[in-house]
Short mmCIF file of C-alpha atoms in Angstrom, two decimals:
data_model
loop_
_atom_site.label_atom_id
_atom_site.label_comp_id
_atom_site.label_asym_id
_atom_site.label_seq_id
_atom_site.Cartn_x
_atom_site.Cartn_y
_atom_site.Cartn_z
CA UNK P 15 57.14 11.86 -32.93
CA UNK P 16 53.92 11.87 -30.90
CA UNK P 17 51.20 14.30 -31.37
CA UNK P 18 48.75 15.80 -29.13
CA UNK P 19 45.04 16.43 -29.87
CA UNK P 20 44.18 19.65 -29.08
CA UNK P 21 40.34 18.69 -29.67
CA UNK P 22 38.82 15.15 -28.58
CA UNK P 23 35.90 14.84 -30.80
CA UNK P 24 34.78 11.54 -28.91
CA UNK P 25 34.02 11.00 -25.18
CA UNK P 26 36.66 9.43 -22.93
CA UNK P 27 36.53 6.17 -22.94
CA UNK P 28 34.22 4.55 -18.98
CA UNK P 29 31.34 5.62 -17.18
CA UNK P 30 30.19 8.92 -18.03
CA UNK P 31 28.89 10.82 -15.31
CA UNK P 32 25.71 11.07 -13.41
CA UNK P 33 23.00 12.62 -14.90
CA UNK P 34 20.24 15.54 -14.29
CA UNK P 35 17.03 13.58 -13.63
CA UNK P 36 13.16 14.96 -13.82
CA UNK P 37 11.59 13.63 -10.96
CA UNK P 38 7.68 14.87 -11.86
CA UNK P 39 8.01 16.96 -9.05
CA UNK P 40 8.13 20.96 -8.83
CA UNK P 41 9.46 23.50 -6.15
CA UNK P 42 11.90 20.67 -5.00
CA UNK P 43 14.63 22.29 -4.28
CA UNK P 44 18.00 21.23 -5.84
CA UNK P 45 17.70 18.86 -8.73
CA UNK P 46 18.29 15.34 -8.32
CA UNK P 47 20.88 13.32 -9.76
CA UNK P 48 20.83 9.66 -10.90
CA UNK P 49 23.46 7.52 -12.37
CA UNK P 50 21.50 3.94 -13.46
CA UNK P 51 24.57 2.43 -12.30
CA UNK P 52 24.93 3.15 -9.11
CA UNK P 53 24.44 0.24 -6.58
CA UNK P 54 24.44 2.19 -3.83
CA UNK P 55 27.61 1.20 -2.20
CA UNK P 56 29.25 4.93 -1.86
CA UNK P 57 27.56 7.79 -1.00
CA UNK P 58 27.59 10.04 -3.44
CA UNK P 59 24.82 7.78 -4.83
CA UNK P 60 22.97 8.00 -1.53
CA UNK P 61 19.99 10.14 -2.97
CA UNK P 62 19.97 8.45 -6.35
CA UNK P 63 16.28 7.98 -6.66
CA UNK P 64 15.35 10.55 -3.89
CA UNK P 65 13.23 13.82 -4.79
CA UNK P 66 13.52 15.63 -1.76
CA UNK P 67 12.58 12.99 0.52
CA UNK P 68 10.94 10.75 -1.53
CA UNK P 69 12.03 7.72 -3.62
CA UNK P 70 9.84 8.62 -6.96
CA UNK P 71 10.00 4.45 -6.83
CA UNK P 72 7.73 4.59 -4.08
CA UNK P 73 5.47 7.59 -5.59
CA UNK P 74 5.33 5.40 -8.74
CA UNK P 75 4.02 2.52 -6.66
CA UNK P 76 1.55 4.47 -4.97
CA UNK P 77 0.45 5.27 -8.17
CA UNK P 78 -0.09 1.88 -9.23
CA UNK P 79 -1.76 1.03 -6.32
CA UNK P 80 -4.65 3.86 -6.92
CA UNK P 81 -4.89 2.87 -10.48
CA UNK P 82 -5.62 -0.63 -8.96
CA UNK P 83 -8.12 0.18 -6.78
CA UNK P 84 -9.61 2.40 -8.63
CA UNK P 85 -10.50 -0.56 -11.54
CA UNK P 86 -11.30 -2.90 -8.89
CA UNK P 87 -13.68 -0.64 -7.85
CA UNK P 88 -14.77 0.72 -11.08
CA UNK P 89 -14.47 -2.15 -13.70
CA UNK P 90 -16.17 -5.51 -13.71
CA UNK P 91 -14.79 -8.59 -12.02
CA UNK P 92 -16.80 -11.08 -14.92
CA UNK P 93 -16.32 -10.95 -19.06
CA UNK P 94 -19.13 -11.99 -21.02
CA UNK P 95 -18.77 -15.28 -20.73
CA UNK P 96 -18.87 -15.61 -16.58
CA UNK P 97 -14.66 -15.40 -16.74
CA UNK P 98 -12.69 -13.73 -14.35
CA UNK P 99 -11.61 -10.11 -16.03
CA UNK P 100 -7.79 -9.29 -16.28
CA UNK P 101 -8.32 -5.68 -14.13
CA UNK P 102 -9.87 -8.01 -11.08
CA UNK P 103 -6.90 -10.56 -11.35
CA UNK P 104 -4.68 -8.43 -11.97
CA UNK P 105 -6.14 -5.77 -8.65
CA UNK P 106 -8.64 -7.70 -7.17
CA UNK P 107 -7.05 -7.49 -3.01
CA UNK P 108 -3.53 -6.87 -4.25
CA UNK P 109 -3.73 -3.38 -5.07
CA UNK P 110 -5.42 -2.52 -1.46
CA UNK P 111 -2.86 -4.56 -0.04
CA UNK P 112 0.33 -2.70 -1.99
CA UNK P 113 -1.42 0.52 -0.71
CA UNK P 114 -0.99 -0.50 2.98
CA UNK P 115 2.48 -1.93 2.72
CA UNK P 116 3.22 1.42 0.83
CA UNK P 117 1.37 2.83 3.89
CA UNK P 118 3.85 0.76 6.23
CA UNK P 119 6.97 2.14 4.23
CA UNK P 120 5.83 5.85 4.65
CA UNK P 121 5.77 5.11 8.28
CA UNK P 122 9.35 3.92 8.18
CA UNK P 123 10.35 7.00 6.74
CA UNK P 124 8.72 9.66 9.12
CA UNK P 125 10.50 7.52 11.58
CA UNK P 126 14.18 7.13 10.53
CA UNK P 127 14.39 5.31 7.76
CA UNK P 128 17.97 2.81 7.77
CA UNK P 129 18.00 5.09 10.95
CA UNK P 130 15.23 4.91 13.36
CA UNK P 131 15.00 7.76 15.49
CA UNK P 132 14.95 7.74 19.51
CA UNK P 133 14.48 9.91 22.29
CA UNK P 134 12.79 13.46 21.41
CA UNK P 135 12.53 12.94 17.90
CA UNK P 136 11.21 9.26 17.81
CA UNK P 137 8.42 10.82 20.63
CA UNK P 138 7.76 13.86 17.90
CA UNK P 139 7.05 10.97 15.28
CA UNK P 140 5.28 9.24 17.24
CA UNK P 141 2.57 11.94 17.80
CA UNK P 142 2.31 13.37 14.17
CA UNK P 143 1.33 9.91 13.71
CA UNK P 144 -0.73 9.74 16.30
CA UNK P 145 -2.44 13.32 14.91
CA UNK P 146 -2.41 11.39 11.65
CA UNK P 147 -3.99 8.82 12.32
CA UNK P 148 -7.27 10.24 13.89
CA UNK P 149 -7.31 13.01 11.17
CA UNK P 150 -7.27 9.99 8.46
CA UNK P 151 -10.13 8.03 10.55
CA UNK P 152 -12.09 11.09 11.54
CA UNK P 153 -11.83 11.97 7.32
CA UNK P 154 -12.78 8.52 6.51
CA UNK P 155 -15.81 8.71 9.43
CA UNK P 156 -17.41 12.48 7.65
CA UNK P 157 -16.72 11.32 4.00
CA UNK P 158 -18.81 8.47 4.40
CA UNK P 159 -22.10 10.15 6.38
CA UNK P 160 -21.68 12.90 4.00
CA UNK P 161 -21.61 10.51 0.67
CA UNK P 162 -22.07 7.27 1.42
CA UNK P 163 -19.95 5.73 -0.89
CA UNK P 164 -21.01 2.60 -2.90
CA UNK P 165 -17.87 1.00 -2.13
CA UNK P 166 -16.21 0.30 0.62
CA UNK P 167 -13.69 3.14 2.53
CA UNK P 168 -10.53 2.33 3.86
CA UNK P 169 -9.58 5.17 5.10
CA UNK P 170 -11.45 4.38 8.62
CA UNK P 171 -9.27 0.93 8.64
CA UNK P 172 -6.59 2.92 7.68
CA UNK P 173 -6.95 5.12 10.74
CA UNK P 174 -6.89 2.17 12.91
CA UNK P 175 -3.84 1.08 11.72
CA UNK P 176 -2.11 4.18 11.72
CA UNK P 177 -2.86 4.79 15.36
CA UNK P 178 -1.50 0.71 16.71
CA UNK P 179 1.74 1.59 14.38
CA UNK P 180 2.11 4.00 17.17
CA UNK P 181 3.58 1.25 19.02
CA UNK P 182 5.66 -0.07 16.33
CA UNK P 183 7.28 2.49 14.66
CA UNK P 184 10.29 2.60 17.25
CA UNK P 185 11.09 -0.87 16.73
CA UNK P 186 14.13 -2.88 15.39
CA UNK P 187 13.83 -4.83 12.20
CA UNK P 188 14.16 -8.08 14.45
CA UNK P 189 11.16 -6.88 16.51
CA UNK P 190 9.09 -6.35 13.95
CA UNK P 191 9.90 -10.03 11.93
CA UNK P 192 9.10 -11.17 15.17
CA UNK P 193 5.61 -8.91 15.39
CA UNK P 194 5.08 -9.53 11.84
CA UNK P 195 4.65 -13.25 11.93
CA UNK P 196 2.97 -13.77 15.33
CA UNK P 197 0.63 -11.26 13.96
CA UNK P 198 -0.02 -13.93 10.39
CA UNK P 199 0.08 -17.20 12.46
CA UNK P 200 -2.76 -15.92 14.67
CA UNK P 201 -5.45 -13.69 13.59
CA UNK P 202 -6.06 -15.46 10.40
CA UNK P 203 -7.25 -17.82 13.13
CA UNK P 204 -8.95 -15.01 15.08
CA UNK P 205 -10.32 -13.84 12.65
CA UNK P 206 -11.90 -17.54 11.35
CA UNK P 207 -13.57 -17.76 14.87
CA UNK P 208 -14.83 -14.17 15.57
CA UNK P 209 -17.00 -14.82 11.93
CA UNK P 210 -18.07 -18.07 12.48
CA UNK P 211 -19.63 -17.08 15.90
CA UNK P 212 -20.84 -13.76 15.08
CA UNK P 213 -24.74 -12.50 15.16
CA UNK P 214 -24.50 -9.33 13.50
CA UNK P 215 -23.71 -8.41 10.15
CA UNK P 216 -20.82 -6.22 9.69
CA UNK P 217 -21.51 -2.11 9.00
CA UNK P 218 -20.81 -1.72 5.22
CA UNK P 219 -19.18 1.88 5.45
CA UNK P 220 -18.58 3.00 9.17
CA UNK P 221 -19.94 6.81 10.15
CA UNK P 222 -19.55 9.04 12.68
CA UNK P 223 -23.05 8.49 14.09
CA UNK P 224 -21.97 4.54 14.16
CA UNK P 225 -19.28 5.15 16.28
CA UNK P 226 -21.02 6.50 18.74
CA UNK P 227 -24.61 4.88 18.30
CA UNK P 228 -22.64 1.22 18.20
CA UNK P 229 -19.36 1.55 19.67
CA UNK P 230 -18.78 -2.36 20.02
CA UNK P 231 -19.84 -3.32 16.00
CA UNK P 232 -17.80 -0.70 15.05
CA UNK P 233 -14.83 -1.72 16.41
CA UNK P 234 -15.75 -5.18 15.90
CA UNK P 235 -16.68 -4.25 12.36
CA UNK P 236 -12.94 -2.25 12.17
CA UNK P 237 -10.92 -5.11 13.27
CA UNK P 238 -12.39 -8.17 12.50
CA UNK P 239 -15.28 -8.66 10.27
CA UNK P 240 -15.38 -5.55 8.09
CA UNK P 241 -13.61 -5.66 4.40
CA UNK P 242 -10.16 -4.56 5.30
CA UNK P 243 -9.88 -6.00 8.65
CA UNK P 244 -7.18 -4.12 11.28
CA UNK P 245 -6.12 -7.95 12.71
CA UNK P 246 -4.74 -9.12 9.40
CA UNK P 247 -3.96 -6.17 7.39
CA UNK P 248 -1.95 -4.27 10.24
CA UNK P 249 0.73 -7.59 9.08
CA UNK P 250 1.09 -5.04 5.90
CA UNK P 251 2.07 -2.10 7.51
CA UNK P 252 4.55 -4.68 9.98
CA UNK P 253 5.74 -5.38 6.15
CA UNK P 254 6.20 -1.99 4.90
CA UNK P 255 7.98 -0.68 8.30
CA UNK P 256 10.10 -3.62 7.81
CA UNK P 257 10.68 -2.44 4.26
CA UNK P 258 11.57 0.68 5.11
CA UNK P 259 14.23 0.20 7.44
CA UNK P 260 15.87 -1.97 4.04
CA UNK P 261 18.38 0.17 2.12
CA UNK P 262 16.14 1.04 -0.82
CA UNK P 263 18.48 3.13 -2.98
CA UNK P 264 20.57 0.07 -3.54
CA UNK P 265 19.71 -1.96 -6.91
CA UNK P 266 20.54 -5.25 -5.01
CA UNK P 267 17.81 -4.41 -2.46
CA UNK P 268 15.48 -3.54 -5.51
CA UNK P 269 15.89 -6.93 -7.06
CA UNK P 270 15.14 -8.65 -3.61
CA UNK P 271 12.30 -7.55 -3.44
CA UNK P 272 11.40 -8.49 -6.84
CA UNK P 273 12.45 -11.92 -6.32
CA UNK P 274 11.37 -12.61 -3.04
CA UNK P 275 8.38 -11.04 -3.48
CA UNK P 276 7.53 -13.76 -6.67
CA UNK P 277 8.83 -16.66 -4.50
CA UNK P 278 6.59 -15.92 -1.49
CA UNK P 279 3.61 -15.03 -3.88
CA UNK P 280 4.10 -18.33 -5.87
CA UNK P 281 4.53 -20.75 -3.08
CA UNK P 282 1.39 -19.30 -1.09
CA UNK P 283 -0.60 -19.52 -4.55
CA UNK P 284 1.28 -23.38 -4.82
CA UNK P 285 0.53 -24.61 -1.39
CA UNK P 286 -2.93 -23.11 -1.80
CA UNK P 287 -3.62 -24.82 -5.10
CA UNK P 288 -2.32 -28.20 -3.93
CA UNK P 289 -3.77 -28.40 -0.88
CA UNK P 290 -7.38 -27.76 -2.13
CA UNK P 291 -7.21 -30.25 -5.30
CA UNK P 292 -4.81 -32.92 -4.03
CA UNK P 293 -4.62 -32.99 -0.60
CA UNK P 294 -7.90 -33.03 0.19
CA UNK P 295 -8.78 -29.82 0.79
CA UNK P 296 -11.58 -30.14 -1.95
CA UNK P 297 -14.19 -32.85 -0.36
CA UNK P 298 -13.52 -30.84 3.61
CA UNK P 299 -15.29 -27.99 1.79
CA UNK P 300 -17.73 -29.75 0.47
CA UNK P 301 -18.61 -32.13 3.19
CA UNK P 302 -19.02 -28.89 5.91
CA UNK P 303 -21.08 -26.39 3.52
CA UNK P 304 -24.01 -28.27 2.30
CA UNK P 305 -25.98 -25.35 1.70
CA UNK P 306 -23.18 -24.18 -1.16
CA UNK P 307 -23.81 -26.06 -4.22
CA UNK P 308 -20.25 -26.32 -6.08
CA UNK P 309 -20.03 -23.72 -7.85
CA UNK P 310 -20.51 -21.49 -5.05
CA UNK P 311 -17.43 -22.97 -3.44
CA UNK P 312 -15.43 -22.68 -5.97
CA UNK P 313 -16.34 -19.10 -6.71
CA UNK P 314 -15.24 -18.64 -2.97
CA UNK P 315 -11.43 -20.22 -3.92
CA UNK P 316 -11.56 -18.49 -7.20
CA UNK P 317 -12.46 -14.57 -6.48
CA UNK P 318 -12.17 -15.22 -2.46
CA UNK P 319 -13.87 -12.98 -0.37
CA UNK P 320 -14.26 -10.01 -2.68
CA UNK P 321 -17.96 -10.22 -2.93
CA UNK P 322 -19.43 -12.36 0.20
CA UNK P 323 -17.64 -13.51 3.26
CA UNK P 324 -15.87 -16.44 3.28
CA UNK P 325 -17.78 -19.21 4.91
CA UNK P 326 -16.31 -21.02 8.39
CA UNK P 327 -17.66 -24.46 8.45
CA UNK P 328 -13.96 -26.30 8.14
CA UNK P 329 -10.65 -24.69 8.81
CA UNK P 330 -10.31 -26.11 5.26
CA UNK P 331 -11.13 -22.52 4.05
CA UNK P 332 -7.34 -21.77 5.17
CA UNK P 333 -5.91 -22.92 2.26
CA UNK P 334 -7.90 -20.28 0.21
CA UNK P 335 -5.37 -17.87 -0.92
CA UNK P 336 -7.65 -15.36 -2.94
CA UNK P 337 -8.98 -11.87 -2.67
CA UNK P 338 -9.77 -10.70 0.84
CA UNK P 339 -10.08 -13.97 2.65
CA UNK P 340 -7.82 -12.81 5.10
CA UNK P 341 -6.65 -16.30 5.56
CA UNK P 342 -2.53 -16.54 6.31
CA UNK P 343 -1.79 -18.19 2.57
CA UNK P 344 -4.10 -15.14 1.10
CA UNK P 345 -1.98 -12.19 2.91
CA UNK P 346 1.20 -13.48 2.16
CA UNK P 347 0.02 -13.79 -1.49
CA UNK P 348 -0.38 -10.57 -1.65
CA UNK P 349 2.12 -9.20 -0.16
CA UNK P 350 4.30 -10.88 -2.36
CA UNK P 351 2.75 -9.28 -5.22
CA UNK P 352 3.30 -6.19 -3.03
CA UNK P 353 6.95 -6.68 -2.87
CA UNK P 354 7.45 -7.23 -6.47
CA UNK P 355 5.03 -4.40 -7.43
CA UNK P 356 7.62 -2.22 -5.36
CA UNK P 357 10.89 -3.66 -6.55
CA UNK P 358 9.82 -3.27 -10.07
CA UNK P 359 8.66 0.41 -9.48
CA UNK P 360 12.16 1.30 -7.79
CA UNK P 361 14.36 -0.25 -10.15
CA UNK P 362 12.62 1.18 -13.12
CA UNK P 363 12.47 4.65 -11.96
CA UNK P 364 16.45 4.47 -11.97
CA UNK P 365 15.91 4.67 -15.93
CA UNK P 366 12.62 5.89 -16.58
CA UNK P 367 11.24 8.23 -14.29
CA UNK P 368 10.02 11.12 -16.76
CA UNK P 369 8.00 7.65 -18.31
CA UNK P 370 6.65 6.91 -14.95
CA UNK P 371 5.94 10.57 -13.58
CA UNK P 372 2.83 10.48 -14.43
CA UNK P 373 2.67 7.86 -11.56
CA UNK P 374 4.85 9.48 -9.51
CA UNK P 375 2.39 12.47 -9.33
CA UNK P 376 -1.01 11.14 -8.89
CA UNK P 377 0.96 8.40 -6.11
CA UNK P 378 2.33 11.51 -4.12
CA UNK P 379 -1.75 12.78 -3.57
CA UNK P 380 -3.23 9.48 -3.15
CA UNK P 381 -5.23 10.74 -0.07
CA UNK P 382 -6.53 13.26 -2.01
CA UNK P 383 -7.14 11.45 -5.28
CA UNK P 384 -8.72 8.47 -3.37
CA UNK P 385 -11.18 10.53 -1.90
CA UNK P 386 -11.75 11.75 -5.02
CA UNK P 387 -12.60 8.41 -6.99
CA UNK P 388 -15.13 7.78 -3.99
CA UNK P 389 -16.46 11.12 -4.62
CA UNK P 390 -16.82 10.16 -8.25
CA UNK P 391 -18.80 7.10 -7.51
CA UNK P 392 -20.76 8.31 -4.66
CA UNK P 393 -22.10 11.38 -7.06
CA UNK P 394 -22.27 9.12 -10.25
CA UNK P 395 -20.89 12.33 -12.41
CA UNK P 396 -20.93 9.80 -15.26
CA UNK P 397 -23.09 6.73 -16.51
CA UNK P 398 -21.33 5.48 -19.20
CA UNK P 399 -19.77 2.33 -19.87
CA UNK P 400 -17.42 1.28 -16.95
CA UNK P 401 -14.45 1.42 -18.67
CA UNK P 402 -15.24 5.18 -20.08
CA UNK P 403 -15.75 6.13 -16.20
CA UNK P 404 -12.14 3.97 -15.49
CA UNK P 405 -10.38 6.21 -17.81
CA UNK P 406 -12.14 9.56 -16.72
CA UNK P 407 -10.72 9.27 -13.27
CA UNK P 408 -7.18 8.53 -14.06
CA UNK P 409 -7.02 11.22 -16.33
CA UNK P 410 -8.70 13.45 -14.04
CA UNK P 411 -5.84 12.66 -11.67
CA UNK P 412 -3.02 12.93 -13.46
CA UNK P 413 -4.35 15.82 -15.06
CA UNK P 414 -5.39 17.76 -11.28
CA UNK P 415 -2.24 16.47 -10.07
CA UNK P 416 -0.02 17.63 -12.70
CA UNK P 417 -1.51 21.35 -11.87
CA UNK P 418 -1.54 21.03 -8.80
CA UNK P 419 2.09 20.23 -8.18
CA UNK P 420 2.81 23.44 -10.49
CA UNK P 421 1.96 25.36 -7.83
CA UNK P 422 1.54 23.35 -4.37
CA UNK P 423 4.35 20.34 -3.33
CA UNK P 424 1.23 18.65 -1.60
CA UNK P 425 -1.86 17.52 -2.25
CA UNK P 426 -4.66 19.35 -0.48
CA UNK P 427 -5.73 16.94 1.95
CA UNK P 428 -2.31 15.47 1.88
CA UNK P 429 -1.17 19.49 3.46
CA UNK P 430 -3.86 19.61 5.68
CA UNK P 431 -3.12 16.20 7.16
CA UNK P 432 1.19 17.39 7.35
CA UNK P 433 -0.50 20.07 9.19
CA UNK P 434 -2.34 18.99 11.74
CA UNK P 435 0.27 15.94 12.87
CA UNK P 436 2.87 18.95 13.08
CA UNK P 437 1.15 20.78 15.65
CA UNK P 438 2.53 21.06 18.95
CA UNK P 439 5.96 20.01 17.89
CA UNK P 440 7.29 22.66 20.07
CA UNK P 441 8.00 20.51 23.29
CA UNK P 442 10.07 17.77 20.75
CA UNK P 443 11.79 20.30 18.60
CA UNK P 444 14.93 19.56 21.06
CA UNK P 445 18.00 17.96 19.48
CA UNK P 446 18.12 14.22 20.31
CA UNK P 447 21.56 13.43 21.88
CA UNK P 448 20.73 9.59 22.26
CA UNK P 449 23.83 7.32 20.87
CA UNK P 450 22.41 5.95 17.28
CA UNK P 451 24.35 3.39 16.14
CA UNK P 452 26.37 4.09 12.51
CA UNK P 453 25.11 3.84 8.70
CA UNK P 454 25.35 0.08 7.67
#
């Protein structure tokens, strides 16, 4: 005789179902839902790590990146005893660079996503950007007259960039492989020749009153000698658009990254390191820059560009592949680290993203909270040691951020940006009927 169990005290046997997931966000909406085993290969899992319209992966990474360069530009590069410090190896170019290849997957996602938009609405995308960028490098133009930070501002660069993605945003992922790489086997080179013939030092921190006072070393200052140089670093946001278009939400995509992004950060660092000690790269540096004793040149292969320009008597200084050289082997180092940095992020925000929200929040206002650290600095609101000023401003962040988001979804200079790019959208608000072709 068989019996039936009116009660099942244990849960059916195979997957259990998805699962209610905080996403450090407020006022979202509908909650989201996450099942850690999704691969995204049905679509029921298609917003698996989306809050909104955001992958908290990428808000994590954001995060990151602001920690970064907020210790690069906070904590000391040397130990006691000359060393390099763990916070500048660890940061030290790569966290600027994550930023813009985070910058370069925002883009990708105003603008389609797997999807890119054409006709009316790729036209609308283009100018918010186009209102975006000029807000971001007419921000980064009055913040620095007003304060003059101590460090140096990106957000000018970043304005730059912003406004040539213009351009870019409506291209295929072919296109912009192609644009991508033409753009890293040539203005490393560029930018090699417009330093080594130059007569003018670069402007420090760009102003308002130096745009208009010295048009032509401000834009030579913007896009080829200055600290974040447009030439090079507009190869990150090529990345990050590139990225973007990539079907994120799928855990196979998320490992890619993570592995290709250690390969490609490996090998640069590999052909770097072999071509300076065993290939000869060594004695060409030291034969063209007699005024360098040796350890200045090997502070230059060592910590790179962060503190002094990299010197141009050999095209020897090629193979340097450390911070800020903006040599080819030195960008695609960091981007690398870039792409693993992100890959990491998204896959562990399938399983731990009340763990990571802290991330996730201050990444979603980095505008804001970047502007803030330079504020911090510029004012000097503390002179203790530098690692009791580090851990000020991240808590500061997470802590504005977390009450911020209680009440407001954006950050305040985050909203006022959203707002500006959206004006005028009337003439564009008209549904695009151009043939797209279907989901892959």
């Amino acid at each position: 005789m068989s019996h039936r169990l009116t009660h099942q005290p244990y849960p059916s046997p195979g997957q259990t179902g998805i699962r209610k997931v905080w996403t450090g966000r407020y006022f979202d909406g509908e909650p989201v839902y996450l099942d850690p085993t999704d691969d995204g290969s049905d679509e029921v899992g298609a917003e698996a790590q989306l809050d909104g319209k955001r992958i908290i992966g990428i808000d994590v990474a954001r995060g990151l990146a602001l920690i970064g360069m907020v210790a690069v530009h906070t904590l000391p590069g040397y130990d006691g005893n000359g060393g390099m410090t763990l916070s500048f190896f660890l940061a030290a170019g790569n966290a600027a660079a994550l930023f813009a290849t985070l910058a370069g997957v925002g883009l990708a996602f105003i603008s389609g996503g797997q999807q890119p938009v054409t006709g009316y609405r790729l036209a609308r995308a283009r100018k918010r950007l186009l209102i975006r960028a000029l807000a971001i490098f007419l921000i980064g133009l009055l913040f620095n007259f007003w304060l003059e930070p101590p460090v140096y501002n990106i957000l000018p660069y970043y304005g730059i960039m912003f406004l040539i993605a213009v351009f870019f945003i409506g291209m295929s992922i072919r296109k912009l492989v192609v644009s991508a790489l033409l753009t890293l086997a040539t203005m490393p080179i560029v930018l090699f020749l417009v330093n080594r013939h130059r007569v003018d030092e670069p402007i420090s921190n760009i102003t308002i009153v130096d745009v208009f006072q010295s048009p032509g070393d401000s834009l030579t200052t913007l896009f080829f000698t200055g600290t974040y140089p447009v030439a090079t670093w507009i190869f990150y946001i090529l990345v990050g658009l590139i990225i973007g278009r990539l079907p994120l939400r799928k855990i196979a995509t998320q490992g890619y990254l993570v592995f290709f992004g250690f390969i490609t950060a490996i090998t640069a660092w590999a052909i770097s390191y072999l071509g300076i000690w065993y290939m000869g790269g060594w004695e060409k540096l030291i034969s063209s820059e007699p005024q360098l004793t040796l350890d200045d040149i090997e502070t230059f292969i060592v910590y790179g560009a962060e503190f002094d320009y990299l010197p141009t008597g050999t095209f020897a200084w090629q193979l340097v592949a450390s911070p800020h050289s903006n040599t080819a082997l030195s960008i695609l180092h960091s981007t690398g680290v870039a792409l693993c940095v992100l890959g990491f992020c998204l896959l562990l925000s399938r399983f731990y993203s009340r763990q990571l929200s802290p991330l996730a929040l201050i990444g979603s206002m980095t505008l804001t909270l970047y502007l803030g650290h330079q504020t911090f600095l510029s004012v000097g609101l503390i002179n203790g040691s530098p690692l009791l000023q580090f851990i000020t401003q991240i808590a500061f962040g997470i802590a504005f951020a977390y009450v911020w988001t209680r009440f407001v979804r954006q950050g305040p200079l985050e909203w006022l940006v959203a707002k500006l790019s959206k004006a005028g959208d009337a003439p564009f608000n008209v549904s695009n009927t151009t043939h797209r072709p279907p989901h892959s």
